[in-house]
Every structure is written in C-alpha cells, then in structure tokens.
PDB file of C-alpha atoms in Angstrom:
ATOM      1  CA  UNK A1200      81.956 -98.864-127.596  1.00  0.00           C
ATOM      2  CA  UNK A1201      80.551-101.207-130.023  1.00  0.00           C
ATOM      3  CA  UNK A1202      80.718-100.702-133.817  1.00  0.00           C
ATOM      4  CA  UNK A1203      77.387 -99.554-135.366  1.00  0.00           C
ATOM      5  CA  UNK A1204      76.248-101.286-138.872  1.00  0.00           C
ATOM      6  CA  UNK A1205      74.841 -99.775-142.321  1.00  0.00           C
ATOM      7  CA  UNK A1206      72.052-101.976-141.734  1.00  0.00           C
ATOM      8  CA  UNK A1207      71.251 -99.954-138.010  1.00  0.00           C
ATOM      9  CA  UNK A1208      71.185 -96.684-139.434  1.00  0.00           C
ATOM     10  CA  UNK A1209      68.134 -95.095-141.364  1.00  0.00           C
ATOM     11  CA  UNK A1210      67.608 -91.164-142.312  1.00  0.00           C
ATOM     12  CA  UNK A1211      66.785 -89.350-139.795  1.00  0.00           C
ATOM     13  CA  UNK A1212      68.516 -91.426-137.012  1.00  0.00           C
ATOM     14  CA  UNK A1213      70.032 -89.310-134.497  1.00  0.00           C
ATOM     15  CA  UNK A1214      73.839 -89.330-132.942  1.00  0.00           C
ATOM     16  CA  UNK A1215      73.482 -89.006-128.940  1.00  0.00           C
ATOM     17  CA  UNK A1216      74.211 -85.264-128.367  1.00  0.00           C
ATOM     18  CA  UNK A1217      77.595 -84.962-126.285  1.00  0.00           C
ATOM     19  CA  UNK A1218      78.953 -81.697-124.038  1.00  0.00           C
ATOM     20  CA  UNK A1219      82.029 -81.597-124.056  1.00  0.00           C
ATOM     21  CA  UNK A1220      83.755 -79.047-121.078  1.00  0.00           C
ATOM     22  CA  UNK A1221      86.886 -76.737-122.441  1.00  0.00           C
ATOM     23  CA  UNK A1222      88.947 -74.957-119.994  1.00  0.00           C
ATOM     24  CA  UNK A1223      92.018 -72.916-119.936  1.00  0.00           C
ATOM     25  CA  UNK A1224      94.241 -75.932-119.632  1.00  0.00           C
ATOM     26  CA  UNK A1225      92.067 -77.874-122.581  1.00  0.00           C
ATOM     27  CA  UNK A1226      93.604 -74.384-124.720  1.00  0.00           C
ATOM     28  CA  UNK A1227      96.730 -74.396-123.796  1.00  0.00           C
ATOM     29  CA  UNK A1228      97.134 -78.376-124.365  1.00  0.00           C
ATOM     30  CA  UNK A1229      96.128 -78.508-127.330  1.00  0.00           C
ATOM     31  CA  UNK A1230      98.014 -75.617-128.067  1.00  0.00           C
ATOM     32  CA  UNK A1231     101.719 -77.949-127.391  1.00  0.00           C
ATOM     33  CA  UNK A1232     100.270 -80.543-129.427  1.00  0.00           C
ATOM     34  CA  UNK A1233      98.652 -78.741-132.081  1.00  0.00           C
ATOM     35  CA  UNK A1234     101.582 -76.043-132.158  1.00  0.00           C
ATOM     36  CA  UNK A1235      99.071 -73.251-132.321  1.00  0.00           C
ATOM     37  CA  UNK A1236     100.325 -71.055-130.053  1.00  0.00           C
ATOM     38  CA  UNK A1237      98.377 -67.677-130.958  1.00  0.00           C
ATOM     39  CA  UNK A1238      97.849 -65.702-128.208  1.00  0.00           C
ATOM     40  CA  UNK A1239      93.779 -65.202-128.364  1.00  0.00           C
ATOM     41  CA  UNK A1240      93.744 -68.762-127.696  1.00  0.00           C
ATOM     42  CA  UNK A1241      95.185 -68.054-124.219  1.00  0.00           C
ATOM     43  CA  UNK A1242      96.459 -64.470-123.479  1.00  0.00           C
ATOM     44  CA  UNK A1243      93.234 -62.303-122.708  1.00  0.00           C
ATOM     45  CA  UNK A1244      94.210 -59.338-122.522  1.00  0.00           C
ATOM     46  CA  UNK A1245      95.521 -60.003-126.496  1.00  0.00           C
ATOM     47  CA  UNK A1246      91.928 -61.445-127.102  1.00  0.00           C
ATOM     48  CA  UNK A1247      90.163 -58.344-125.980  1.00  0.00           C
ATOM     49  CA  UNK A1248      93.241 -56.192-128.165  1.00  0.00           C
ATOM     50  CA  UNK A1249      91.893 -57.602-131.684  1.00  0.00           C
ATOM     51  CA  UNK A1250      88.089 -57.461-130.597  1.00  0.00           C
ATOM     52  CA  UNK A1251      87.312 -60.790-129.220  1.00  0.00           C
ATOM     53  CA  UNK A1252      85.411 -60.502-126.091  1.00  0.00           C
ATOM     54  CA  UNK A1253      87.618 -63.109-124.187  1.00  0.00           C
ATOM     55  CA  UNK A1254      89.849 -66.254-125.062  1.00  0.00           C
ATOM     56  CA  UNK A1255      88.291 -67.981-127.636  1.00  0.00           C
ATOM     57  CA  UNK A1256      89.139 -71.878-128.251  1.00  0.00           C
ATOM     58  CA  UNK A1257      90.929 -73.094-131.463  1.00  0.00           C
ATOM     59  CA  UNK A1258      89.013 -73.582-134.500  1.00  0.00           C
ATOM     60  CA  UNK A1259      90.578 -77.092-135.038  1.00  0.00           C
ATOM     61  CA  UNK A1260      90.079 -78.064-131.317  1.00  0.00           C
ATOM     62  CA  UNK A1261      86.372 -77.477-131.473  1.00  0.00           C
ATOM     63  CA  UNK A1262      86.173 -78.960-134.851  1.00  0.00           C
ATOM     64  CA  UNK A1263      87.820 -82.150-133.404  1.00  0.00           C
ATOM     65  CA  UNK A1264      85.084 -82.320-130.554  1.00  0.00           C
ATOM     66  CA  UNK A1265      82.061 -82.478-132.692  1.00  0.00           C
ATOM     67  CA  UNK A1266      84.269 -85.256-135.092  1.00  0.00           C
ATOM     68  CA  UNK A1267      84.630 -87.190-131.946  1.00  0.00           C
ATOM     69  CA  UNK A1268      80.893 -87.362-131.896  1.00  0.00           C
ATOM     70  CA  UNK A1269      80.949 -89.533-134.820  1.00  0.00           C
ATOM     71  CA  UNK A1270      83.670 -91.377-134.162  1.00  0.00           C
ATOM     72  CA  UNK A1271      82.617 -92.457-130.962  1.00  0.00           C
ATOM     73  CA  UNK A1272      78.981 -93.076-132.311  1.00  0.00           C
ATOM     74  CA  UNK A1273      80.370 -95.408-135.208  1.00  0.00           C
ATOM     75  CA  UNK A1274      82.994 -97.277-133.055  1.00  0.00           C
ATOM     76  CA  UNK A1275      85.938 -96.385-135.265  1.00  0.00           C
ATOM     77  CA  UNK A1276      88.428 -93.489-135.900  1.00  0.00           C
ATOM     78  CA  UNK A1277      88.959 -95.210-139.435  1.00  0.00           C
ATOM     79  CA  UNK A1278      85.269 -94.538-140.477  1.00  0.00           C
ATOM     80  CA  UNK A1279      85.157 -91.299-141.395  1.00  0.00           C
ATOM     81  CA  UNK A1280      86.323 -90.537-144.814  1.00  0.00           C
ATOM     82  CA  UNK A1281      85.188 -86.997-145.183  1.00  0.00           C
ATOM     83  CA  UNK A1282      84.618 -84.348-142.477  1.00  0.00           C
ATOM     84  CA  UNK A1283      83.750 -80.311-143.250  1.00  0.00           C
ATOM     85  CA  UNK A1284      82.736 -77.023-141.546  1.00  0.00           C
ATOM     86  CA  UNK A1285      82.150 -73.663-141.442  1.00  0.00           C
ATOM     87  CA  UNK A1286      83.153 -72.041-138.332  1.00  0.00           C
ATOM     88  CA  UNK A1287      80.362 -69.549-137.588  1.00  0.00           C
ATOM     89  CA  UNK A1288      81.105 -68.303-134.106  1.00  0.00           C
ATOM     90  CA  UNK A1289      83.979 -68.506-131.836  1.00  0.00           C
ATOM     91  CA  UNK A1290      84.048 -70.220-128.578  1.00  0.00           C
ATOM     92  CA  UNK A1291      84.407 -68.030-125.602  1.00  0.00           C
ATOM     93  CA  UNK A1292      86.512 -69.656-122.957  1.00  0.00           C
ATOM     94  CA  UNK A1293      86.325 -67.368-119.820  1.00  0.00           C
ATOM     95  CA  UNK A1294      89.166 -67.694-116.883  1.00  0.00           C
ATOM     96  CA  UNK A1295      87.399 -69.256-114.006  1.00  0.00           C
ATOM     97  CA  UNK A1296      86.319 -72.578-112.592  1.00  0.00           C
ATOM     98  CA  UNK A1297      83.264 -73.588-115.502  1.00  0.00           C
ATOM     99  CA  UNK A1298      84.926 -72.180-119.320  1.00  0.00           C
ATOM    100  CA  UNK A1299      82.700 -73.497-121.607  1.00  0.00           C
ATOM    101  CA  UNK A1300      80.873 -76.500-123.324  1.00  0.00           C
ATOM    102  CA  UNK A1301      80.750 -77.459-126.753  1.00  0.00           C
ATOM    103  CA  UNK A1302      77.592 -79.009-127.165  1.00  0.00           C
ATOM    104  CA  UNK A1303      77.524 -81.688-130.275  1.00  0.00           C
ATOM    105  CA  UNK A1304      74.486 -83.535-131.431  1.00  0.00           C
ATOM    106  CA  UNK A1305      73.687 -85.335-135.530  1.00  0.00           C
ATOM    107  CA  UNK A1306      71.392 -86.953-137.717  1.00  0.00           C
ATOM    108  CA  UNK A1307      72.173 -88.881-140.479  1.00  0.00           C
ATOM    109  CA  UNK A1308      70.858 -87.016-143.684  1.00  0.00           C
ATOM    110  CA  UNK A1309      71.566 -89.690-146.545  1.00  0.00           C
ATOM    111  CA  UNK A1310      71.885 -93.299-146.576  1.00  0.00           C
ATOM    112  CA  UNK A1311      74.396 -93.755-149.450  1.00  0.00           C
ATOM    113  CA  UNK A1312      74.591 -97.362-151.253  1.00  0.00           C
ATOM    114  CA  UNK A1313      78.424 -97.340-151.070  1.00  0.00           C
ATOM    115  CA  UNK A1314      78.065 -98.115-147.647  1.00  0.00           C
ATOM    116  CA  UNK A1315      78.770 -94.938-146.228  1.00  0.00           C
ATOM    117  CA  UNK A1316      76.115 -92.819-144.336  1.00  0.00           C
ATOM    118  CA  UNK A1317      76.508 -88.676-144.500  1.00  0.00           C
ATOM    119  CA  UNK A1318      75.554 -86.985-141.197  1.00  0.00           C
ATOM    120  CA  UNK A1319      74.874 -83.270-140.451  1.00  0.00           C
ATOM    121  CA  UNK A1320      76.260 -81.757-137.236  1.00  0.00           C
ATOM    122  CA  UNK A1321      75.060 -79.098-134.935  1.00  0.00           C
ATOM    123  CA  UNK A1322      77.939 -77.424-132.918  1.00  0.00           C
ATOM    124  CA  UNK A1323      76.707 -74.857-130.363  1.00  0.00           C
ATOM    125  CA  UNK A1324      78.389 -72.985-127.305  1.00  0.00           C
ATOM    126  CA  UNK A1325      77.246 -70.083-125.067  1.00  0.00           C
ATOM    127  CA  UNK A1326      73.458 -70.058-127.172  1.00  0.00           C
ATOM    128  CA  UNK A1327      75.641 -69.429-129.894  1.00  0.00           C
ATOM    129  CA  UNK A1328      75.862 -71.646-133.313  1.00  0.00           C
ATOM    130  CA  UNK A1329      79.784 -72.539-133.719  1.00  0.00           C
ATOM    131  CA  UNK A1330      79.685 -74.566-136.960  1.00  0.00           C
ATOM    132  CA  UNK A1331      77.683 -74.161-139.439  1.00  0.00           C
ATOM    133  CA  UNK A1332      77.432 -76.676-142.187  1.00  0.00           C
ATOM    134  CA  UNK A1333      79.248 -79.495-140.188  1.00  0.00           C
ATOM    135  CA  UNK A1334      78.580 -82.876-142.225  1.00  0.00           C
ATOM    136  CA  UNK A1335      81.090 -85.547-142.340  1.00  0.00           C
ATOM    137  CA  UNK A1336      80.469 -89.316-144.492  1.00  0.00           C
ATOM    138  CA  UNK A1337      81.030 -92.475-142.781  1.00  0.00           C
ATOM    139  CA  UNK A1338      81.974 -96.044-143.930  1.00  0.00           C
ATOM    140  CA  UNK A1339      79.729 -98.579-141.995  1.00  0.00           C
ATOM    141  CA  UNK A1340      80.320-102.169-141.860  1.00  0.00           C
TER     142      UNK A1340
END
C-alpha cells in the first residue's frame, strides 16, 4: 500500500471503512499470542456464568483491528504515535460458521502543523458501538 502525505490529507477526509471477520479461532489465536487466556474469551458456558450473553472478543484484539485501519491507510506501522479508546460494548462472537465483524471506518479531525494528523474512529459490531472515543495521531511524511 502506498504511503499517504500531510499534504493529501485535509479535515474531514475520510479513512476507507474496513470489516474485519472474528471467529472462534481469531479468539483463541490471539489468545497464545496475546497470553490472555480468560475464559469469556472462549469458554461459553463461563461467558453466560458472569452475564455476558456469549463469547465476547478481547478488548485489545478489537482495539488492534480498528488501529490497523490507520495503519494500513497511512502505509506505515511506525506512524502512529498515539492511539486511545474507550471500550463501550463488547463484541459478541457466537459459535458457528459467520462470528462477527468489526466494522472500522475514520475521519481526520485536526490537521496539526507538527506534521501529524489526529483521526477519530468509529468501531461498531452487531448494531452495537464498541469504542467510543477511538482517536489516534499520525506522523505523515
């Protein structure tokens, strides 16, 4: 993907909304690597124990989706040099065939002159809102 520029960017530009699928087997792999092994991540019958209405993915894992948005929209892992949310809802992975999307979208909010650009994200699963107050600063070239 090719790098975008300070110069291409205005407020009010928009990052290309993204879906991202998560299964079962997206949980428990990023469970090994993240070493989050809690069982309402993958044990259902746990899930529904503590209130949760099914599996629900990782906090971190669907946090990482929506900063792949902008890291794939700027062309470099390296350019983001701040990233925040506030997880608002969970995401409800059911056991069969489909699970669930994450679906990402952005728009840049401010145009800063240190060559960065801040960007607010939306985050939403299942008609539900799952970050609220996403927002993560990028260096441009």
């Amino acid at each position: 993907m090719s790098r975008i520029s300070h110069a291409d960017v205005e407020v009010g530009t928009q990052i290309p909304e993204r879906t991202f699928p998560v299964t079962r087997l997206d949980l428990v792999r990023y469970a090994g690597a993240s070493g989050d092994f809690n069982p309402i991540h993958w044990n259902e019958r746990f899930a529904k124990s503590v209130g949760l209405p099914d599996v629900i993915a990782h906090g971190m894992f669907t946090m990482a989706e929506a900063g792949r948005v902008i890291t794939d929209w700027t062309g470099d892992p390296g350019s983001l040099v701040d990233y925040s949310v506030r997880f608002s809802a969970p995401v409800v992975v059911p056991d069969d065939d489909d699970g669930a999307e994450i679906t990402v979208a952005g728009k840049v909010r401010a145009k800063n002159e240190d060559g960065t650009v801040t960007v607010l994200l939306t985050a939403r699963s299942g008609g539900a809102k799952v970050l609220a107050k996403a927002s993560a600063v990028v260096r441009l070239p």
